[in-house]
Short mmCIF file of C-alpha atoms in Angstrom, two decimals:
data_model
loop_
_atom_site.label_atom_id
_atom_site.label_comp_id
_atom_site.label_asym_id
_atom_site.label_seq_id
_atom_site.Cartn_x
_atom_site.Cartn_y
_atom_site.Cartn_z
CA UNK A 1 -21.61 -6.24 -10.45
CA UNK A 2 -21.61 -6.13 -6.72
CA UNK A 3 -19.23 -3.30 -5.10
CA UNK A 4 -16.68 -5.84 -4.23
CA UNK A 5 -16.35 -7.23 -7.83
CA UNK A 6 -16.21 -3.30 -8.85
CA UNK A 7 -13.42 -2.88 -6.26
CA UNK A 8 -11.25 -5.64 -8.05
CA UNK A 9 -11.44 -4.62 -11.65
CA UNK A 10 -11.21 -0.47 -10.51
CA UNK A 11 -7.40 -2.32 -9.37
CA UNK A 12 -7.10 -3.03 -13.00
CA UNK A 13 -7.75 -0.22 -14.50
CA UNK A 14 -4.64 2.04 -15.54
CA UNK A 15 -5.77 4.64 -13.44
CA UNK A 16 -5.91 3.01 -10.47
CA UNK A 17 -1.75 0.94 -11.35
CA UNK A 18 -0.25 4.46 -11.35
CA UNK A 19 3.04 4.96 -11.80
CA UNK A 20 5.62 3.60 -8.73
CA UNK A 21 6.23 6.42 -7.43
CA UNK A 22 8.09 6.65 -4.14
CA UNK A 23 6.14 8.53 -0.91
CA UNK A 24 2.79 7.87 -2.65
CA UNK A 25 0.40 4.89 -1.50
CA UNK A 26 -2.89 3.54 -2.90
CA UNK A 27 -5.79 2.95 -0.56
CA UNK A 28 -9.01 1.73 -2.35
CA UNK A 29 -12.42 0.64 -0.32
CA UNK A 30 -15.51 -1.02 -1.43
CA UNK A 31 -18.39 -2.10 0.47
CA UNK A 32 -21.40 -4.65 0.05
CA UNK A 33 -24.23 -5.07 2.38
CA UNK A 34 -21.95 -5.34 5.42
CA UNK A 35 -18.50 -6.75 4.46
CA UNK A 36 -16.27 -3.75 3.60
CA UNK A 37 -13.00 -5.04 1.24
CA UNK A 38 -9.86 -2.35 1.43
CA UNK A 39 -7.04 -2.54 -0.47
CA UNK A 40 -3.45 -0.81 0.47
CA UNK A 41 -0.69 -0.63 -1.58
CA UNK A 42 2.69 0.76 -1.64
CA UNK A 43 6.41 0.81 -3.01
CA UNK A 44 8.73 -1.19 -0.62
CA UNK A 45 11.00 2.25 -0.09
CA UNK A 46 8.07 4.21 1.34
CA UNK A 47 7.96 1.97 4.06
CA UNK A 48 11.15 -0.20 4.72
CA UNK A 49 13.66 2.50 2.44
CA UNK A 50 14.69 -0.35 0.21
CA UNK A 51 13.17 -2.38 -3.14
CA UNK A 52 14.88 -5.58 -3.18
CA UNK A 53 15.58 -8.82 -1.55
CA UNK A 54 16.73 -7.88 2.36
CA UNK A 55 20.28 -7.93 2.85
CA UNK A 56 21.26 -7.71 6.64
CA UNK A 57 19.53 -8.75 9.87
CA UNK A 58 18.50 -5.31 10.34
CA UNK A 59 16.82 -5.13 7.02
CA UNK A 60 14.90 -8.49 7.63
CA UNK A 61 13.66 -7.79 10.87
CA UNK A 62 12.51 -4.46 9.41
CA UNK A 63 10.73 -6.16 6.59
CA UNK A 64 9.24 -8.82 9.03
CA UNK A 65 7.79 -5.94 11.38
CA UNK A 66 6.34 -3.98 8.57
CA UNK A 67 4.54 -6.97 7.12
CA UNK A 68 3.07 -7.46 10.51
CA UNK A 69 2.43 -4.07 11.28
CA UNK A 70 0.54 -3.65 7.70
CA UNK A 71 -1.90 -6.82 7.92
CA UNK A 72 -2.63 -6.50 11.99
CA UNK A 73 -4.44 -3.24 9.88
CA UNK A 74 -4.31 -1.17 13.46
CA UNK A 75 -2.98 1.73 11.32
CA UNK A 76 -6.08 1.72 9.51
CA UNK A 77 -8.66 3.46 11.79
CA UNK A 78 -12.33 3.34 10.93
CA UNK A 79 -15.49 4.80 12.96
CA UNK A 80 -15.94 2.49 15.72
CA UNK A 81 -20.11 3.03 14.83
CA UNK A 82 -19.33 1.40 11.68
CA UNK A 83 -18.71 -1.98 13.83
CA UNK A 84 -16.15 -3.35 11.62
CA UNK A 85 -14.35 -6.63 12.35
CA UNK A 86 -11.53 -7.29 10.47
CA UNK A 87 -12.36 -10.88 8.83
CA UNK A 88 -9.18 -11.74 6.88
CA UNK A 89 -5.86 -10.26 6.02
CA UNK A 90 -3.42 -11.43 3.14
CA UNK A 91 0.04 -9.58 2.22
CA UNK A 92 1.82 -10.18 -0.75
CA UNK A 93 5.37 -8.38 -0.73
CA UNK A 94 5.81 -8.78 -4.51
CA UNK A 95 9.83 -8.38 -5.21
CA UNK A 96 11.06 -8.64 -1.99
CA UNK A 97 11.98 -12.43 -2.41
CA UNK A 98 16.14 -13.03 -2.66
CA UNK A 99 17.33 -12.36 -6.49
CA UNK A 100 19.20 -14.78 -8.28
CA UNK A 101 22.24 -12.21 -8.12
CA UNK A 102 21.41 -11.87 -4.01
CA UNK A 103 21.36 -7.68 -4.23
CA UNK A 104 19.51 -5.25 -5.65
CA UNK A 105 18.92 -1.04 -5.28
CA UNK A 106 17.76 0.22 -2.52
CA UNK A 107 18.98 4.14 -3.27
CA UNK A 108 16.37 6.65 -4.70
CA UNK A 109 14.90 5.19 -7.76
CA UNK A 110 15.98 1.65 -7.42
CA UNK A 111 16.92 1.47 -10.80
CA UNK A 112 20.05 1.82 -12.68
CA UNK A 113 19.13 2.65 -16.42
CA UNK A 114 22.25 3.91 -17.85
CA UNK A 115 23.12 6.51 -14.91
CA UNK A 116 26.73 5.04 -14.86
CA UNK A 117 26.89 4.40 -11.16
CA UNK A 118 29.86 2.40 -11.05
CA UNK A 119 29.71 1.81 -7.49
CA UNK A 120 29.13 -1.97 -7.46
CA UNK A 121 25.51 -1.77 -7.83
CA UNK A 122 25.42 -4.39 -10.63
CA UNK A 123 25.23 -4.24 -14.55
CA UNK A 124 22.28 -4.70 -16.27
CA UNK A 125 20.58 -7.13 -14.34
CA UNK A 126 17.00 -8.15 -14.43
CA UNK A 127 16.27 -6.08 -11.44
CA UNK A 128 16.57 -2.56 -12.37
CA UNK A 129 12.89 -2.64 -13.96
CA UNK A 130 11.65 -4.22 -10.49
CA UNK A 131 9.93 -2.70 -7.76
CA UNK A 132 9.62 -4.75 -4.79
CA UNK A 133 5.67 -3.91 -3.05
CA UNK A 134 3.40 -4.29 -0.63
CA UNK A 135 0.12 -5.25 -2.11
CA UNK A 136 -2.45 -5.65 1.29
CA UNK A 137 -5.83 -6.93 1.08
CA UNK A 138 -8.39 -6.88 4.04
CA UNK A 139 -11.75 -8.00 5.00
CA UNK A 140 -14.04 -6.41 7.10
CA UNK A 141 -17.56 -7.68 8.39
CA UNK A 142 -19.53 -4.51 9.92
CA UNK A 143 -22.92 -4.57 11.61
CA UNK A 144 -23.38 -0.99 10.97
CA UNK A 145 -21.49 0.01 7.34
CA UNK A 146 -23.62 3.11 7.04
CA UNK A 147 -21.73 4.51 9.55
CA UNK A 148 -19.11 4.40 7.48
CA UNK A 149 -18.16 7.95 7.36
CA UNK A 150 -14.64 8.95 7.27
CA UNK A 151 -11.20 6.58 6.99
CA UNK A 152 -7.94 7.76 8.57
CA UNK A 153 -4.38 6.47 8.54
CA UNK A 154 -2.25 6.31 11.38
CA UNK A 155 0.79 5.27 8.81
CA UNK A 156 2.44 8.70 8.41
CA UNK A 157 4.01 9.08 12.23
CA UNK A 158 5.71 5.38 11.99
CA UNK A 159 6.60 5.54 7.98
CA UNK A 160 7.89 9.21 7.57
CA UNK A 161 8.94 8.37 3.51
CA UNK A 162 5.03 8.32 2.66
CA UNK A 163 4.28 11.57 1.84
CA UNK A 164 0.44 10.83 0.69
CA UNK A 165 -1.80 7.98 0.28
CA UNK A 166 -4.89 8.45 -3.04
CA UNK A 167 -7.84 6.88 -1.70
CA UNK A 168 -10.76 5.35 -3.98
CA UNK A 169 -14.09 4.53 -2.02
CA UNK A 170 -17.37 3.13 -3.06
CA UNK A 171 -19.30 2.39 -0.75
CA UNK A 172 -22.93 2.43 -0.21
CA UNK A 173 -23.75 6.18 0.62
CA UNK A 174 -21.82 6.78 -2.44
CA UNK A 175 -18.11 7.15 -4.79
CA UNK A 176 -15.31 8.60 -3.38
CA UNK A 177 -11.43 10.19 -3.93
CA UNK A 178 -9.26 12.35 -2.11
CA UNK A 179 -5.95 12.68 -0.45
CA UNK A 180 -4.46 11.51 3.29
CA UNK A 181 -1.20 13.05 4.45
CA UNK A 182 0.50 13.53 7.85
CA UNK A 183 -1.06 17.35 8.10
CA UNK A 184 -4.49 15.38 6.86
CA UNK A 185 -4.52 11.99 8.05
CA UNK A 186 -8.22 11.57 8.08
CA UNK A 187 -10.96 11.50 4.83
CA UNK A 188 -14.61 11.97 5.16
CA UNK A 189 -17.11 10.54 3.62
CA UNK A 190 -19.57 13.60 2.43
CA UNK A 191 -21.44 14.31 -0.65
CA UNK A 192 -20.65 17.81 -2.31
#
């Protein structure tokens, strides 16, 4: 199984669908000969505040400068030896689609089990076990991928509701894991 393959069913594994839990993003890489594959993902509130359909203007435009923001992949920053081209980008923003009941939660949790609101929030509708995402996949080419050495995110100054983002590497020189945040925005590549 190439590293690419690898990087797809790792996404499948429990481990990698932890919980949603809000502030915390997924970043996985895998590289193969020269094409590097990275997938981001994140709950909707860590980025746009809300997990549901858009309601206002406001909202929308929000939602529409996030998605473009996320798969222009500028925020992602990569050693510029590593020579890596970004080949192809594709977003989906699972749950943010228009409900059939037109609202959803976009407090806290986003979800209403039994916590007697009773603030107009709706009553057991199918949407308080969704969790509206960003699910970003990108494709690199890069004419030197052994340079490869570190990733960093520039995501924390423009999105201050993500507190960390796990990332999951395998790449050629080797497997993997650790932790960005806005006091460590950057994750090197080294073997213990």
């Amino acid at each position: 199984m190439n590293h690419l393959s690898f990087l797809l069913a790792l996404a499948a594994l429990p481990s990698a669908q932890q919980a949603h839990v809000h502030g915390i993003a997924e970043l996985r890489l895998a590289s193969d000969a020269s094409k590097l594959q990275v997938e981001f993902q994140s709950p909707g509130d860590s980025l746009v505040g809300f997990e549901r359909a858009p309601k206002t203007d406001q909202e929308r435009a929000l939602l529409t400068q996030v998605e473009g923001a996320l798969k222009a992949a500028t925020w992602l920053k990569l050693p510029e030896q590593a020579g890596c081209r970004l080949l192809a980008s594709e977003l989906d923003t699972k749950g943010f689609a228009a409900s059939a009941d037109g609202h959803g939660h976009g407090h806290g949790h986003g979800h209403g089990h039994g916590h007697g609101h009773g603030h107009g929030h709706g009553h057991g509708h199918e949407h308080e076990h969704e969790h509206a995402e960003f699910l970003l996949t990108l494709s690199f080419d890069c004419s030197a991928i052994a340079a490869l050495s570190q990733v960093s995110s520039g995501l924390f100054a423009s999105y201050p509701r993500l507190e960390k983002v796990n990332v999951t590497a395998l790449l050629g020189s080797g497997q993997f894991a650790g932790t960005l945040s806005a006091d460590a925005p950057t994750l090197a590549f080294e073997q213990p």
